[in-house]
Amino acid sequence: MIQSVLVANRGEIARRVFATCRRAGIGTVAVFSDADALSPHVAEADTAVRLPGNSPADTYLRGDLVIEAALLAGADAIHPGYGFLSENADFARAVHDAGLTWIGPPAPAIEMMGSKVESKKMMAAAGVPVLAELDPGAVTEADLPVLVKASAGGGGRGMRVVRELADLPEQLEGARREAQSAFGDPTVFCERYLETGRHIEVQVMSDRQGTVWAVGERECSIQRRHQKVVEEAPSPLVEAVPGMRERLFEAARLAAKAIDYEGAGTVEFLADHKGDFYFLEMNTRLQVEHPVTECTTGLDLVELQLQVASGQALGAESPAVSGHSIEVRLYAEDPAQNWQPQSGPVHRLDLPENAVEFDVLRTPGIRLDSGVVDGSTVGVHYDPMLAKVISFAPTRTQAATRLATALSRAQIHGLRTNRDLLVNVLRHPAFLAGDTDTAFFDTHGLDVLARPLASADTERLSALAAALADAAHNRDVATVNTSLPSGWRNLASAPQSKTFTGTDGDIEIRYLLTRYGLKAEGFDDVALVSATARHVALDVAGLRRSFEVSRYGDDVFVDSALGPVSLHAAPRFTDPSAVVAEGSLLAPMPGSVIRLGAAAGDSVTAGQPIVWLEAMKMEHTIKAPASGVLTELSVTAGQQVDVGTVLAVVEAVQPEGVS
């Protein structure tokens, strides 16, 4: 019987495994990098062991250090989570050799599925439909478009879509760099790319006695950069195509039996609208999206992993599926800016409806699996996912509606996130109709889907609430004339003025608080009901509206039923040292400069790559904003930069005849 489990992972997945262990009365051990020293998963573990360093290569990917930590802390089992060493056969063997229980599949099974090239050959031999692998060196125009994929990993790292043959060498080089950085293996391959495929996967669970469960399917078709964003169970496509579920389950069981699989795993397929499907890969681990399967089956998949690792047998049949569950991945990123990852503090992350944390939903509700808490900081060393938010309801429409409402009313303060995009997707008619595929963002327009939930009018009204809350705060902290209203004068005076920067620029709020009430310029139909430093109530054209206002330094977050609004209080005076030259290229996030595309003095064209940054395990290209001359290049390859660092300056060339 397992007594103590070390989770060879971090953040949300470590907290998820710990939650099941606590319910089962099993001890917990965390490992942490220096960057994660204050992470919630460290505080929640019974024991935590430091892995010196920050980068994954120095910490979470060091299997020898992880095993040493388990032995030091007295753990008798290791759970790998997902990512890092979870699909590393050598690590699984080393765990066994150290006399510890490995909570995962046998090393040979990991090895066989570890190479996407070899796994496809094996699946084809087992009778599972596959997409043929293409040798990158032999790709022709007739093969396009193709998808470049890393052989040793997933999660979108090392994946590139190539539509022009001339682009293939550069994309192969970039994919190999990402694959090496993320997985320690630069091997890549190509396969035909289906522009509008449906991503369907089957959860399998197998025991040592040979029983293989196909525990329902999931659809994960809505993706960005080949990473899943929205996942659900059951799949709308499978529900609509007669007989598809049976064929999927049979293929998944064939795949698991072909490699003598044990434990939890996922067999992933790419399907077309007719219900034909092709094997993509088998993930020999727990998946990020496993909660939707848990909620529709009532199973705790981590608990089953522990039982199978202890030698216990599964029942003859897997539980039936009921209801519908949808999961979204809440990322610290800006979808409107090419999914640019964000880093910095998470001041507040709070969901309404008394969300359950890390537990199976057995009645309709909301579940939150998060690696951050209020006050956490998102760094540049790891994936920027803040949380998984999951709904469960009797029907798909109810699950989507409940999840969209919970997200729209959540208080998410600090970093820019993809929250608005997620809500827009969940409310989109095509999504509600089950018309989802891997081209969803292209089909329906990322610019449309990424629009803020709050309208321009809501943003202005929220700015007014923020100004009134600030005035109330000033009264609260005043040391003299505390009985007088904010901005009071004994003679008629100019209005109070506050300026905030919003989505589309500056918003100036000018108002007076008189004995007859609020007089705000441009808000003729608005009356003040009450105002405190945190709460403002306004009467807007006869409708009572409530606003919760939170301020962190100069950043202001206003939450209301009209939509969340993020503002920045503009300084009264501009600091000359903060002004940057026109044409400056600023670092959009902290990271490491890995390549330069030009030298100082070079002529460049608009859109030409100038600097490549690596941050959060992905490459990001900084391009020239206009054609001109690169008058300044302030960085070198290998240099670490902070957000806002001036990387280069492009002096635009004026067209002839323009002065």
XYZ file of C-alpha atoms in Angstrom:
659
model
C 0.000 0.000 0.000
C 1.351 3.418 -0.978
C 2.052 5.593 2.072
C 3.655 8.759 0.688
C 3.711 10.192 -2.851
C 6.212 12.630 -4.322
C 4.766 14.529 -7.288
C 7.506 15.177 -9.824
C 5.764 18.289 -11.067
C 4.641 21.734 -10.043
C 1.679 24.094 -9.804
C -1.815 22.949 -10.636
C -1.043 19.288 -11.356
C 0.889 18.861 -8.099
C -2.015 20.410 -6.175
C -4.454 18.148 -8.051
C -2.600 14.956 -7.091
C -2.119 16.170 -3.520
C -5.888 16.697 -3.181
C -6.612 13.030 -3.949
C -3.769 11.882 -1.719
C -5.157 13.897 1.196
C -8.618 12.383 0.714
C -7.023 8.921 0.695
C -4.886 9.592 3.774
C -1.636 9.385 1.789
C 1.336 11.614 2.613
C 2.562 14.188 0.078
C 5.989 15.434 -0.990
C 6.647 18.400 -3.293
C 9.721 19.374 -5.242
C 10.331 22.973 -6.236
C 12.701 25.159 -8.190
C 13.953 28.450 -6.812
C 11.384 30.251 -8.958
C 8.643 28.155 -7.313
C 9.795 28.574 -3.708
C 6.587 30.419 -2.798
C 4.282 28.349 -5.000
C 1.050 27.072 -3.379
C 1.960 23.454 -4.169
C 5.020 23.802 -1.937
C 3.027 25.142 1.006
C 0.358 22.439 0.702
C 2.689 19.428 0.731
C 3.573 17.622 3.947
C 7.230 17.883 2.934
C 8.981 19.877 0.195
C 12.462 19.471 -1.288
C 14.322 22.216 -3.161
C 15.750 21.572 -6.626
C 18.415 24.306 -7.030
C 17.962 26.505 -10.101
C 15.136 27.989 -12.144
C 15.020 26.427 -15.602
C 13.258 23.087 -16.122
C 16.525 21.587 -17.401
C 18.175 22.307 -14.046
C 15.227 21.290 -11.857
C 12.080 19.420 -12.854
C 13.799 17.601 -15.721
C 16.582 16.301 -13.443
C 15.269 12.811 -12.722
C 18.252 12.008 -10.516
C 17.507 14.958 -8.232
C 13.804 14.103 -8.097
C 14.538 10.516 -7.016
C 17.041 11.750 -4.432
C 14.329 14.052 -3.095
C 11.855 11.164 -2.799
C 14.339 9.042 -0.888
C 15.315 11.948 1.339
C 11.696 12.724 2.215
C 10.752 9.079 2.800
C 8.275 8.842 -0.096
C 7.599 5.353 -1.395
C 6.026 6.361 -4.731
C 6.428 8.985 -7.460
C 3.594 10.474 -9.519
C 4.934 12.287 -12.603
C 1.900 14.460 -13.393
C 2.001 15.684 -16.993
C 4.841 17.365 -18.845
C 8.450 17.295 -17.657
C 9.418 13.636 -16.955
C 5.934 12.123 -17.228
C 6.692 10.351 -20.522
C 10.354 9.605 -19.927
C 10.955 5.848 -19.943
C 14.446 6.167 -18.461
C 13.013 8.058 -15.502
C 10.338 5.403 -14.962
C 13.041 2.716 -14.908
C 15.160 4.741 -12.509
C 12.188 5.085 -10.147
C 11.776 1.301 -10.135
C 15.500 0.769 -9.689
C 15.424 3.045 -6.641
C 12.852 0.762 -5.010
C 9.996 3.235 -5.446
C 6.519 2.698 -6.899
C 6.017 4.353 -10.276
C 2.470 5.700 -10.640
C 2.342 5.372 -14.375
C 2.584 2.877 -17.225
C 5.480 0.417 -17.664
C 8.663 1.900 -19.083
C 8.456 -0.195 -22.309
C 4.964 1.209 -23.007
C 6.241 4.763 -22.530
C 9.174 3.999 -24.781
C 7.013 2.562 -27.550
C 4.716 5.609 -27.529
C 7.528 8.095 -26.844
C 8.487 8.330 -30.492
C 5.548 9.579 -32.512
C 7.238 8.192 -35.604
C 7.578 4.646 -34.281
C 4.245 4.694 -32.440
C 2.379 5.333 -35.678
C 4.007 2.323 -37.294
C 3.047 0.186 -34.308
C -0.546 1.422 -34.298
C -0.899 0.777 -38.016
C 0.279 -2.800 -37.429
C -2.303 -3.156 -34.639
C -5.129 -2.122 -36.963
C -5.533 1.476 -35.765
C -6.085 4.053 -38.563
C -3.108 6.452 -38.901
C -1.978 9.480 -40.921
C 1.201 8.620 -42.786
C 4.450 10.142 -41.522
C 6.330 12.326 -43.992
C 10.118 12.656 -44.110
C 10.849 16.400 -43.775
C 13.499 16.090 -46.455
C 11.059 14.554 -48.937
C 8.063 16.909 -48.578
C 6.809 18.248 -51.931
C 4.258 20.860 -53.010
C 1.698 18.064 -53.364
C 2.011 17.262 -49.643
C 1.192 20.786 -48.450
C 0.004 21.914 -46.020
C 2.030 19.853 -43.552
C 2.393 19.913 -39.799
C 5.893 19.781 -38.306
C 5.792 17.943 -34.965
C 8.263 17.134 -32.219
C 8.697 13.393 -31.912
C 9.333 13.444 -28.146
C 6.616 15.727 -26.819
C 3.382 17.639 -27.213
C 1.575 20.668 -25.840
C 2.185 22.639 -29.042
C 5.948 22.840 -28.539
C 7.899 22.120 -31.680
C 4.759 22.257 -33.850
C 4.503 24.425 -36.965
C 2.039 24.506 -39.880
C 3.810 24.946 -43.229
C 1.832 26.022 -46.293
C 4.707 27.185 -48.534
C 7.572 24.844 -49.402
C 10.057 27.721 -49.172
C 9.129 28.192 -45.498
C 9.834 24.573 -44.551
C 13.595 24.837 -43.722
C 13.117 27.802 -41.373
C 10.103 26.201 -39.676
C 11.970 22.914 -39.231
C 14.854 24.774 -37.607
C 12.521 26.631 -35.235
C 10.611 23.465 -34.358
C 13.850 21.634 -33.572
C 14.978 24.451 -31.258
C 11.678 24.426 -29.373
C 11.679 20.630 -29.157
C 15.222 20.599 -27.786
C 14.368 23.289 -25.233
C 11.113 21.673 -24.072
C 11.927 17.954 -24.278
C 15.687 17.615 -24.646
C 15.207 15.958 -28.059
C 15.278 17.941 -31.346
C 13.784 15.151 -33.498
C 10.840 16.329 -35.620
C 8.738 14.832 -38.389
C 5.960 15.921 -40.745
C 2.450 14.739 -41.475
C -0.410 15.943 -43.652
C -2.272 18.809 -41.980
C -6.065 18.679 -41.901
C -7.174 22.321 -41.820
C -10.555 21.716 -40.190
C -10.081 18.482 -38.284
C -11.779 17.537 -35.038
C -9.490 16.537 -32.167
C -11.056 13.562 -30.397
C -9.378 11.563 -27.644
C -10.314 8.529 -25.593
C -9.402 8.163 -21.929
C -8.155 4.654 -21.199
C -7.474 2.998 -17.867
C -5.794 -0.408 -17.685
C -4.763 -2.685 -14.826
C -2.094 -5.374 -14.497
C -4.694 -8.088 -14.896
C -5.371 -7.108 -18.525
C -8.617 -5.168 -18.144
C -8.769 -2.105 -20.395
C -11.436 0.536 -19.870
C -12.329 3.100 -22.526
C -13.561 5.741 -20.070
C -15.440 8.026 -22.432
C -14.168 10.364 -25.123
C -13.317 14.053 -25.063
C -13.309 16.662 -27.807
C -10.490 19.213 -27.738
C -10.860 20.817 -31.158
C -10.640 24.486 -30.170
C -6.914 25.129 -30.012
C -4.375 27.910 -30.295
C -0.841 27.193 -31.446
C -1.817 23.501 -31.368
C -2.508 23.736 -27.652
C -5.987 22.933 -26.405
C -8.072 25.804 -25.050
C -11.553 24.311 -24.650
C -12.181 20.625 -23.871
C -15.415 18.784 -23.306
C -16.984 15.412 -22.692
C -18.732 13.828 -24.424
C -17.782 14.964 -27.942
C -20.545 16.691 -29.959
C -19.201 15.072 -33.138
C -19.216 11.572 -31.657
C -22.725 12.157 -30.323
C -23.858 13.107 -33.837
C -22.254 10.262 -35.849
C -23.913 6.843 -35.354
C -21.474 4.102 -34.396
C -18.451 6.405 -34.096
C -18.084 5.953 -30.325
C -17.902 2.186 -30.612
C -15.254 2.405 -33.350
C -13.244 4.948 -31.344
C -13.337 2.858 -28.186
C -12.294 -0.267 -30.045
C -9.345 1.553 -31.633
C -8.300 2.941 -28.237
C -8.464 -0.502 -26.616
C -6.441 -1.990 -29.482
C -3.791 0.698 -28.946
C -3.579 0.050 -25.184
C -3.460 -3.729 -25.554
C -0.798 -3.536 -28.280
C 1.684 -2.138 -25.754
C 0.479 -3.967 -22.594
C -0.568 -0.676 -21.087
C -1.179 -0.044 -17.377
C -2.692 2.977 -15.665
C -4.226 6.137 -17.116
C -3.514 7.149 -20.688
C -5.088 8.958 -23.613
C -5.322 7.858 -27.217
C -5.667 10.907 -29.451
C -7.272 10.958 -32.888
C -7.883 13.519 -35.615
C -11.345 13.113 -37.135
C -13.216 14.653 -40.045
C -16.846 15.769 -40.091
C -17.963 12.376 -41.428
C -16.604 10.525 -38.394
C -13.519 9.021 -40.010
C -10.537 9.284 -37.653
C -6.771 8.791 -37.591
C -4.387 8.032 -34.722
C -2.281 11.026 -33.691
C -0.471 9.864 -30.568
C -0.895 8.155 -27.245
C -0.128 10.218 -24.168
C 1.145 7.792 -21.548
C 0.094 9.951 -18.617
C -2.749 11.907 -17.097
C -4.061 14.707 -19.336
C -4.650 18.352 -18.482
C -8.299 17.887 -19.470
C -8.978 14.806 -17.339
C -11.521 16.666 -15.100
C -14.223 16.602 -17.775
C -14.011 12.804 -17.835
C -14.109 12.690 -14.038
C -17.215 14.863 -13.896
C -19.135 12.829 -16.492
C -18.206 9.442 -14.987
C -17.924 10.195 -11.266
C -14.432 8.676 -11.254
C -11.372 10.131 -9.546
C -8.748 9.210 -12.148
C -5.834 9.968 -9.826
C -7.329 7.636 -7.238
C -7.575 4.933 -9.918
C -3.928 5.564 -10.838
C -2.928 4.964 -7.220
C -5.011 1.788 -7.045
C -3.615 0.351 -10.293
C -0.051 1.194 -9.224
C -0.729 -0.736 -6.008
C -1.783 -3.796 -8.029
C -5.531 -3.523 -7.540
C -7.855 -4.678 -10.319
C -10.433 -2.607 -12.170
C -14.027 -3.726 -12.408
C -15.226 -5.614 -15.438
C -16.936 -2.561 -16.952
C -16.193 1.153 -16.782
C -18.910 3.439 -15.370
C -21.537 4.910 -17.673
C -21.257 8.526 -18.810
C -23.922 11.049 -17.853
C -24.329 14.791 -18.240
C -21.897 17.142 -19.949
C -18.687 18.798 -18.765
C -16.651 21.609 -20.341
C -13.187 22.756 -19.322
C -11.423 25.948 -20.367
C -7.788 26.812 -19.789
C -7.385 30.251 -18.290
C -4.052 31.573 -19.552
C -2.029 34.669 -18.711
C -1.829 35.778 -22.326
C -3.165 38.371 -24.752
C -5.007 36.637 -27.611
C -5.361 39.902 -29.537
C -1.555 40.236 -29.600
C -0.775 36.860 -31.163
C -1.377 35.025 -27.860
C 1.463 36.915 -26.220
C 2.184 35.352 -22.795
C 2.118 37.601 -19.746
C 4.102 37.559 -16.542
C 3.662 39.339 -13.239
C 1.468 39.254 -10.124
C -1.941 37.631 -9.731
C -3.608 39.954 -7.251
C -6.895 38.079 -7.110
C -8.483 34.997 -8.679
C -11.986 34.424 -7.381
C -14.868 32.574 -8.995
C -18.515 32.922 -7.991
C -20.889 30.046 -7.199
C -18.704 28.531 -4.476
C -16.513 26.669 -6.950
C -15.222 23.269 -5.835
C -11.443 22.859 -5.963
C -9.746 19.697 -7.289
C -12.752 17.421 -6.740
C -15.179 15.468 -8.899
C -18.438 17.329 -9.528
C -21.309 14.941 -8.872
C -23.991 17.633 -9.112
C -24.198 20.620 -11.491
C -21.623 23.258 -10.635
C -18.184 24.773 -11.223
C -14.782 23.255 -10.448
C -11.489 25.149 -10.228
C -8.078 23.481 -10.629
C -5.471 26.212 -10.248
C -1.769 26.488 -9.597
C -2.011 30.049 -8.314
C -3.684 31.834 -5.411
C -4.155 35.495 -4.568
C -0.721 37.082 -4.458
C 1.018 34.508 -6.678
C 3.455 35.624 -9.359
C 3.550 34.179 -12.870
C 7.169 33.944 -14.023
C 8.792 33.316 -17.389
C 10.175 29.842 -16.788
C 6.972 27.806 -17.147
C 3.669 27.608 -19.004
C 1.427 30.654 -18.315
C -1.725 28.662 -17.525
C -3.359 30.111 -14.416
C -6.189 27.648 -13.953
C -8.591 25.164 -15.444
C -12.224 26.118 -14.937
C -14.689 23.259 -15.373
C -18.485 23.115 -15.481
C -20.804 20.145 -15.149
C -24.513 20.142 -16.022
C -27.180 17.780 -17.418
C -26.854 19.198 -20.965
C -24.136 20.745 -23.104
C -25.947 24.069 -23.417
C -26.377 24.292 -19.655
C -22.712 23.453 -19.089
C -21.609 26.161 -21.554
C -23.969 28.779 -20.121
C -22.983 28.072 -16.519
C -19.263 28.196 -17.346
C -19.528 31.405 -19.399
C -21.405 33.156 -16.596
C -18.954 32.014 -13.923
C -15.990 33.259 -15.979
C -17.579 36.593 -16.881
C -18.313 37.335 -13.213
C -15.006 36.051 -11.854
C -12.664 38.564 -10.258
C -9.369 38.138 -12.119
C -7.041 40.944 -11.138
C -3.461 41.423 -12.234
C -2.320 39.939 -15.502
C -4.079 40.196 -18.820
C -5.776 36.849 -19.529
C -7.762 35.069 -22.235
C -10.938 35.205 -20.081
C -12.927 37.383 -22.509
C -12.027 35.101 -25.418
C -13.165 32.019 -23.495
C -16.531 33.569 -22.662
C -17.042 34.703 -26.259
C -16.288 31.180 -27.504
C -18.675 29.563 -25.015
C -21.455 31.942 -26.063
C -20.778 31.712 -29.810
C -23.659 30.212 -31.848
C -21.275 27.878 -33.695
C -19.895 26.497 -30.434
C -23.373 26.047 -28.965
C -24.346 24.194 -32.138
C -21.380 21.826 -31.698
C -19.716 23.160 -34.856
C -16.154 23.112 -33.516
C -12.908 22.245 -35.267
C -9.208 23.070 -35.094
C -9.751 26.103 -37.376
C -12.379 27.669 -35.067
C -10.392 30.875 -34.436
C -9.593 31.312 -38.132
C -13.166 30.609 -39.181
C -14.859 32.974 -36.766
C -12.155 35.613 -36.477
C -9.760 35.902 -33.588
C -10.261 39.668 -33.606
C -13.992 39.142 -32.994
C -13.608 36.382 -30.407
C -10.949 38.315 -28.460
C -13.082 41.428 -28.066
C -13.585 42.643 -24.497
C -16.797 41.571 -22.779
C -17.293 45.147 -21.617
C -18.474 47.642 -24.223
C -16.970 51.103 -24.618
C -19.940 52.562 -22.708
C -19.402 50.039 -19.896
C -15.733 50.962 -19.750
C -16.587 54.668 -19.407
C -19.175 53.921 -16.716
C -16.648 51.744 -14.882
C -14.095 54.558 -15.092
C -16.636 56.876 -13.448
C -17.155 54.295 -10.690
C -13.375 54.025 -10.274
C -13.073 57.819 -9.931
C -15.835 57.946 -7.320
C -14.311 55.028 -5.403
C -10.950 56.807 -5.453
C -12.599 59.934 -4.054
C -14.187 57.869 -1.279
C -10.804 56.319 -0.514
C -9.229 59.765 -0.281
C -11.900 60.779 2.236
C -11.235 57.597 4.259
C -7.533 58.351 4.600
C -7.822 62.131 4.967
C -6.373 63.535 8.175
C -8.132 66.952 8.081
C -11.633 68.169 7.158
C -12.830 64.569 7.214
C -16.503 65.611 7.284
C -16.298 67.454 3.962
C -17.058 65.700 0.680
C -14.207 64.966 -1.704
C -13.228 67.970 -3.806
C -15.328 70.391 -1.776
C -14.833 74.118 -2.352
C -16.633 77.016 -0.636
C -16.942 78.684 -4.026
C -17.946 77.275 -7.391
C -14.949 75.459 -8.827
C -13.761 73.448 -11.771
C -14.801 69.787 -11.819
C -12.683 67.068 -10.295
C -10.692 65.343 -13.041
C -9.252 61.841 -13.189
C -7.826 60.090 -16.238
C -7.642 56.349 -16.788
C -6.162 54.374 -19.651
C -8.556 51.745 -20.971
C -8.770 49.387 -23.922
C -8.884 52.093 -26.579
C -6.953 54.898 -24.936
C -7.459 57.518 -22.260
C -10.784 58.145 -20.537
C -11.062 61.471 -18.737
C -13.669 61.652 -15.985
C -14.778 65.141 -14.955
C -17.339 65.492 -12.180
C -18.599 67.514 -9.250
C -20.207 66.219 -6.083
C -22.711 68.923 -5.185
C -25.428 69.278 -2.568
C -27.794 68.210 -5.335
C -25.855 65.085 -6.189
C -23.395 63.935 -8.838
C -22.780 66.038 -11.926
C -20.513 64.140 -14.309
C -19.717 65.399 -17.793
C -21.096 63.049 -20.421
C -23.193 61.108 -17.877
C -26.444 63.085 -17.874
C -28.566 60.027 -17.032
C -26.341 58.803 -14.175
C -27.026 59.480 -10.494
C -24.868 58.461 -7.549
C -26.580 56.125 -5.089
C -23.603 55.358 -2.837
C -19.827 55.190 -2.986
C -17.153 53.593 -0.827
C -13.554 52.799 -1.615
C -14.587 49.302 -2.820
C -18.229 49.572 -3.876
C -20.090 52.095 -6.024
C -23.806 52.022 -6.822
C -25.100 54.153 -9.701
C -28.555 54.786 -11.091
C -28.165 54.588 -14.870
C -31.272 55.692 -16.765
C -33.435 54.275 -14.014
C -31.465 51.019 -13.619
C -29.441 50.370 -10.463
C -25.902 49.176 -11.268
C -23.339 47.927 -8.769
C -19.566 48.110 -9.290
C -16.831 46.444 -7.235
C -13.624 48.488 -7.472
C -10.174 47.110 -6.602
C -6.976 49.116 -6.884
C -3.406 47.838 -6.807
C -1.041 50.774 -7.193
C -2.120 52.489 -10.417
C -3.958 49.438 -11.772
C -7.725 49.468 -11.219
C -10.134 46.562 -11.772
C -13.866 47.186 -11.912
C -16.213 44.184 -11.812
C -19.915 44.362 -12.577
C -22.657 42.421 -14.324
C -21.954 44.590 -17.388
C -18.504 43.041 -17.773
C -15.025 43.198 -16.228
C -12.948 46.306 -16.885
C -9.220 46.838 -16.389
C -7.955 50.415 -16.137
C -4.691 52.166 -15.420
C -4.762 55.409 -13.479
C -2.786 57.873 -15.561
C -0.165 59.966 -13.724
C -0.846 63.684 -13.449
C 2.594 64.447 -14.871
C 4.697 62.558 -17.442
C 8.117 61.333 -16.360
C 10.501 62.350 -19.182
C 12.735 59.335 -18.466
C 9.802 57.005 -19.247
C 9.384 58.319 -22.821
C 10.865 56.046 -25.478
C 11.903 57.006 -28.975
C 9.452 56.586 -31.827
C 10.029 53.271 -33.612
C 11.319 51.514 -30.497
C 10.826 47.751 -30.300
C 10.021 46.842 -26.703
C 10.271 43.414 -25.107
C 6.639 42.265 -24.666
C 7.628 39.926 -21.836
C 10.736 38.939 -19.875
C 12.801 36.402 -21.770
C 16.085 35.438 -23.387
C 17.292 36.760 -26.730
C 18.070 33.707 -28.860
C 18.584 35.211 -32.333
C 19.031 38.524 -34.123
C 17.727 39.149 -37.628
C 19.622 42.321 -38.480
C 22.480 44.557 -37.346
C 22.579 48.214 -36.418
C 22.704 50.336 -39.561
C 20.845 47.777 -41.720
C 17.868 48.741 -43.840
C 14.813 46.741 -42.798
C 11.301 46.269 -44.146
C 8.024 46.378 -42.266
C 7.334 43.010 -40.652
C 10.935 41.815 -40.912
C 11.975 39.731 -37.870
C 14.549 41.655 -35.818
C 14.765 39.779 -32.511
C 13.700 36.288 -31.434
C 12.862 35.901 -27.736
C 12.370 32.663 -25.841
C 9.921 32.886 -22.933
C 7.594 30.379 -21.301
C 8.996 27.554 -23.450
C 7.951 29.237 -26.718
C 9.683 31.396 -29.332
C 8.364 34.916 -29.949
C 9.348 37.054 -32.925
C 9.741 40.835 -32.604
C 9.321 42.461 -36.017
C 10.086 45.857 -37.522
C 7.020 48.131 -37.196
C 7.844 49.930 -40.443
C 10.381 50.019 -43.242
C 13.456 52.073 -42.426
C 16.893 51.888 -40.870
C 17.794 49.953 -37.726
C 19.473 52.852 -35.962
C 19.913 51.073 -32.628
C 20.247 47.423 -31.555
C 20.494 47.270 -27.773
C 20.700 43.511 -27.158
C 22.856 40.519 -28.025
C 22.085 36.810 -28.399
C 21.884 35.103 -25.023
C 20.964 38.280 -23.138
C 18.129 38.203 -20.577
C 15.687 41.114 -20.881
C 12.815 42.425 -18.769
C 9.388 43.408 -20.052
C 9.509 46.876 -21.617
C 13.244 46.735 -22.418
C 14.090 48.664 -25.597
C 15.464 45.969 -27.900
C 16.003 48.083 -30.989
C 14.945 51.299 -32.715
C 13.782 51.502 -36.330
C 13.799 54.968 -37.891
C 11.098 54.928 -40.531
C 11.940 56.131 -44.033
C 9.587 58.829 -45.279
C 8.055 58.105 -48.711
C 9.371 60.290 -51.504
C 7.591 63.609 -51.765
C 6.597 63.613 -48.091
C 8.289 66.085 -45.790
